[in-house]
mmCIF file of C-alpha atoms in Angstrom:
data_model
loop_
_atom_site.group_PDB
_atom_site.id
_atom_site.type_symbol
_atom_site.label_atom_id
_atom_site.label_comp_id
_atom_site.label_asym_id
_atom_site.label_seq_id
_atom_site.Cartn_x
_atom_site.Cartn_y
_atom_site.Cartn_z
ATOM 1 C CA UNK A 1 -33.769 34.877 -83.343
ATOM 2 C CA UNK A 2 -31.495 37.894 -83.074
ATOM 3 C CA UNK A 3 -30.972 39.968 -79.935
ATOM 4 C CA UNK A 4 -29.240 43.325 -79.646
ATOM 5 C CA UNK A 5 -27.904 44.318 -76.245
ATOM 6 C CA UNK A 6 -27.285 48.028 -76.636
ATOM 7 C CA UNK A 7 -25.347 50.519 -74.515
ATOM 8 C CA UNK A 8 -23.606 47.767 -72.546
ATOM 9 C CA UNK A 9 -20.545 48.169 -70.369
ATOM 10 C CA UNK A 10 -18.684 44.996 -71.267
ATOM 11 C CA UNK A 11 -16.174 43.656 -68.763
ATOM 12 C CA UNK A 12 -13.617 41.044 -69.788
ATOM 13 C CA UNK A 13 -10.505 39.854 -67.996
ATOM 14 C CA UNK A 14 -8.293 42.480 -69.617
ATOM 15 C CA UNK A 15 -10.684 45.124 -70.950
ATOM 16 C CA UNK A 16 -13.749 47.241 -70.232
ATOM 17 C CA UNK A 17 -15.615 48.857 -73.089
ATOM 18 C CA UNK A 18 -18.969 50.412 -73.897
ATOM 19 C CA UNK A 19 -20.486 48.726 -76.924
ATOM 20 C CA UNK A 20 -23.443 46.897 -78.409
ATOM 21 C CA UNK A 21 -23.633 43.122 -78.591
ATOM 22 C CA UNK A 22 -25.442 41.352 -81.413
ATOM 23 C CA UNK A 23 -26.512 37.759 -80.773
ATOM 24 C CA UNK A 24 -27.776 35.501 -83.558
ATOM 25 C CA UNK A 25 -28.832 31.888 -83.011
ATOM 26 C CA UNK A 26 -27.594 32.046 -79.397
ATOM 27 C CA UNK A 27 -24.070 33.124 -80.395
ATOM 28 C CA UNK A 28 -22.416 36.514 -80.129
ATOM 29 C CA UNK A 29 -21.796 37.575 -83.718
ATOM 30 C CA UNK A 30 -20.737 41.202 -83.279
ATOM 31 C CA UNK A 31 -19.471 43.570 -80.613
ATOM 32 C CA UNK A 32 -19.261 47.148 -81.857
ATOM 33 C CA UNK A 33 -20.340 50.729 -81.345
ATOM 34 C CA UNK A 34 -22.558 50.475 -84.429
ATOM 35 C CA UNK A 35 -26.244 49.679 -84.025
ATOM 36 C CA UNK A 36 -27.685 46.666 -85.808
ATOM 37 C CA UNK A 37 -31.192 45.526 -86.518
ATOM 38 C CA UNK A 38 -32.489 42.745 -84.278
ATOM 39 C CA UNK A 39 -35.784 41.085 -83.465
ATOM 40 C CA UNK A 40 -35.340 41.904 -79.784
ATOM 41 C CA UNK A 41 -33.499 44.874 -78.274
ATOM 42 C CA UNK A 42 -32.341 45.072 -74.668
ATOM 43 C CA UNK A 43 -31.140 48.417 -73.338
ATOM 44 C CA UNK A 44 -28.244 47.719 -70.974
ATOM 45 C CA UNK A 45 -27.605 51.363 -70.066
ATOM 46 C CA UNK A 46 -26.062 51.434 -66.595
ATOM 47 C CA UNK A 47 -25.643 47.653 -66.614
ATOM 48 C CA UNK A 48 -22.573 45.422 -66.727
ATOM 49 C CA UNK A 49 -22.213 42.552 -69.185
ATOM 50 C CA UNK A 50 -19.540 39.982 -68.420
ATOM 51 C CA UNK A 51 -18.737 36.307 -68.839
ATOM 52 C CA UNK A 52 -20.522 33.953 -66.466
ATOM 53 C CA UNK A 53 -18.961 33.763 -63.038
ATOM 54 C CA UNK A 54 -17.494 30.629 -61.467
ATOM 55 C CA UNK A 55 -18.038 29.852 -57.782
ATOM 56 C CA UNK A 56 -15.283 27.462 -56.712
ATOM 57 C CA UNK A 57 -16.704 26.632 -53.275
ATOM 58 C CA UNK A 58 -20.415 25.987 -52.815
ATOM 59 C CA UNK A 59 -22.334 23.923 -50.269
ATOM 60 C CA UNK A 60 -25.394 22.628 -52.083
ATOM 61 C CA UNK A 61 -25.631 19.772 -49.501
ATOM 62 C CA UNK A 62 -27.280 17.429 -51.978
ATOM 63 C CA UNK A 63 -27.540 14.479 -51.426
ATOM 64 C CA UNK A 64 -28.568 14.116 -47.824
ATOM 65 C CA UNK A 65 -29.114 17.590 -46.423
ATOM 66 C CA UNK A 66 -31.541 19.053 -48.937
ATOM 67 C CA UNK A 67 -33.398 20.874 -46.167
ATOM 68 C CA UNK A 68 -30.374 23.242 -46.052
ATOM 69 C CA UNK A 69 -30.002 23.595 -49.815
ATOM 70 C CA UNK A 70 -30.088 21.306 -52.796
ATOM 71 C CA UNK A 71 -28.751 21.348 -56.321
ATOM 72 C CA UNK A 72 -31.920 22.928 -57.724
ATOM 73 C CA UNK A 73 -32.224 25.781 -55.207
ATOM 74 C CA UNK A 74 -28.461 26.319 -55.267
ATOM 75 C CA UNK A 75 -28.487 26.441 -59.069
ATOM 76 C CA UNK A 76 -31.321 28.984 -59.047
ATOM 77 C CA UNK A 77 -29.485 31.210 -56.588
ATOM 78 C CA UNK A 78 -26.244 30.895 -58.521
ATOM 79 C CA UNK A 79 -27.863 31.762 -61.859
ATOM 80 C CA UNK A 80 -29.656 34.755 -60.311
ATOM 81 C CA UNK A 81 -26.262 36.085 -59.220
ATOM 82 C CA UNK A 82 -24.554 35.600 -62.583
ATOM 83 C CA UNK A 83 -22.815 32.351 -61.650
ATOM 84 C CA UNK A 84 -22.858 29.881 -64.529
ATOM 85 C CA UNK A 85 -20.497 27.285 -63.029
ATOM 86 C CA UNK A 86 -20.374 26.008 -59.450
ATOM 87 C CA UNK A 87 -18.032 23.559 -57.769
ATOM 88 C CA UNK A 88 -19.740 21.617 -54.968
ATOM 89 C CA UNK A 89 -17.809 20.638 -51.889
ATOM 90 C CA UNK A 90 -17.926 17.024 -50.739
ATOM 91 C CA UNK A 91 -19.699 17.684 -47.428
ATOM 92 C CA UNK A 92 -22.843 15.821 -48.423
ATOM 93 C CA UNK A 93 -24.475 12.879 -46.638
ATOM 94 C CA UNK A 94 -23.165 10.487 -47.678
ATOM 95 C CA UNK A 95 -19.867 12.241 -48.375
ATOM 96 C CA UNK A 96 -18.989 12.599 -52.049
ATOM 97 C CA UNK A 97 -16.303 9.936 -51.912
ATOM 98 C CA UNK A 98 -17.514 7.517 -54.587
ATOM 99 C CA UNK A 99 -18.366 7.901 -58.272
ATOM 100 C CA UNK A 100 -22.105 7.258 -57.869
ATOM 101 C CA UNK A 101 -22.562 10.358 -55.735
ATOM 102 C CA UNK A 102 -20.518 12.536 -58.100
ATOM 103 C CA UNK A 103 -22.493 11.291 -61.119
ATOM 104 C CA UNK A 104 -25.777 11.890 -59.284
ATOM 105 C CA UNK A 105 -24.792 15.504 -58.562
ATOM 106 C CA UNK A 106 -23.752 16.184 -62.153
ATOM 107 C CA UNK A 107 -26.900 14.603 -63.600
ATOM 108 C CA UNK A 108 -29.234 16.473 -61.250
ATOM 109 C CA UNK A 109 -27.636 19.780 -62.280
ATOM 110 C CA UNK A 110 -27.933 18.843 -65.969
ATOM 111 C CA UNK A 111 -31.597 17.975 -65.475
ATOM 112 C CA UNK A 112 -32.128 21.349 -63.784
ATOM 113 C CA UNK A 113 -30.405 23.023 -66.743
ATOM 114 C CA UNK A 114 -29.376 26.312 -65.133
ATOM 115 C CA UNK A 115 -25.648 26.016 -64.422
ATOM 116 C CA UNK A 116 -22.681 23.742 -64.999
ATOM 117 C CA UNK A 117 -21.863 21.836 -61.820
ATOM 118 C CA UNK A 118 -18.513 20.237 -61.078
ATOM 119 C CA UNK A 119 -18.257 18.210 -57.891
ATOM 120 C CA UNK A 120 -15.229 18.321 -55.633
ATOM 121 C CA UNK A 121 -14.459 14.886 -54.235
ATOM 122 C CA UNK A 122 -13.446 14.214 -50.671
ATOM 123 C CA UNK A 123 -9.739 13.481 -50.294
ATOM 124 C CA UNK A 124 -10.425 10.682 -47.852
ATOM 125 C CA UNK A 125 -13.226 8.180 -47.424
ATOM 126 C CA UNK A 126 -16.002 9.747 -45.394
ATOM 127 C CA UNK A 127 -13.812 12.874 -45.042
ATOM 128 C CA UNK A 128 -12.368 11.151 -41.980
ATOM 129 C CA UNK A 129 -8.772 11.916 -42.953
ATOM 130 C CA UNK A 130 -7.624 8.307 -42.781
ATOM 131 C CA UNK A 131 -8.001 6.421 -46.090
ATOM 132 C CA UNK A 132 -7.580 7.939 -49.534
ATOM 133 C CA UNK A 133 -10.512 7.844 -51.966
ATOM 134 C CA UNK A 134 -9.947 6.260 -55.375
ATOM 135 C CA UNK A 135 -8.901 9.544 -56.950
ATOM 136 C CA UNK A 136 -8.752 8.097 -60.461
ATOM 137 C CA UNK A 137 -12.341 6.889 -60.332
ATOM 138 C CA UNK A 138 -13.507 10.186 -58.874
ATOM 139 C CA UNK A 139 -11.836 12.084 -61.715
ATOM 140 C CA UNK A 140 -13.438 9.733 -64.256
ATOM 141 C CA UNK A 141 -16.834 10.393 -62.617
ATOM 142 C CA UNK A 142 -16.416 14.127 -63.239
ATOM 143 C CA UNK A 143 -14.833 15.503 -60.064
ATOM 144 C CA UNK A 144 -12.408 18.340 -60.702
ATOM 145 C CA UNK A 145 -10.665 18.687 -57.338
ATOM 146 C CA UNK A 146 -10.252 17.102 -53.926
ATOM 147 C CA UNK A 147 -10.975 18.545 -50.485
ATOM 148 C CA UNK A 148 -12.106 17.350 -47.090
ATOM 149 C CA UNK A 149 -13.582 20.881 -46.758
ATOM 150 C CA UNK A 150 -12.073 22.141 -43.546
ATOM 151 C CA UNK A 151 -11.577 18.751 -41.963
ATOM 152 C CA UNK A 152 -7.991 17.613 -41.385
ATOM 153 C CA UNK A 153 -6.297 14.765 -43.165
ATOM 154 C CA UNK A 154 -4.994 13.242 -39.946
ATOM 155 C CA UNK A 155 -2.328 11.076 -41.529
ATOM 156 C CA UNK A 156 0.619 12.827 -43.137
ATOM 157 C CA UNK A 157 1.230 9.648 -45.172
ATOM 158 C CA UNK A 158 -2.308 9.837 -46.594
ATOM 159 C CA UNK A 159 -1.902 13.530 -47.388
ATOM 160 C CA UNK A 160 1.421 12.892 -49.067
ATOM 161 C CA UNK A 161 -0.102 10.081 -51.145
ATOM 162 C CA UNK A 162 -2.963 12.378 -52.187
ATOM 163 C CA UNK A 163 -0.564 15.129 -53.244
ATOM 164 C CA UNK A 164 1.704 12.712 -55.125
ATOM 165 C CA UNK A 165 -1.261 11.106 -56.882
ATOM 166 C CA UNK A 166 -2.716 14.478 -57.845
ATOM 167 C CA UNK A 167 0.588 15.550 -59.408
ATOM 168 C CA UNK A 168 -0.018 13.169 -62.324
#
């Protein structure tokens, strides 16, 4: 199927332009001022077209506090706002401090199929600021960063170890 998005204001990191976008087989094949034939035409007059946004700090609260928000409702809200990638903080119950929780979060987002989700691991076990998580295993499970999300790492030795480990 081919789609033409016409009269778009396209915003990229270093450029803004008015143009038409031709999509064939789910890939952008042409960006130009020329019109092309397409099976479906979308008039984007007065609209902005840009790459998907990334939200680096979300609280989907899943697992454990789904009554506040979960991965499905958070993904729906993100997608509605143009966010295609979200990074979930570790303030879940239980805390995202072991690979099983991180893998659960990633799989649930994949099953939902709306956004890419990257979990942020706790720095310390239980986000208590005392004992470092196994950062290597958390990275292998798919975590992309570490944060105790506003809670202090109470031991400067633990914080130093976390920073030294993350430098590699």
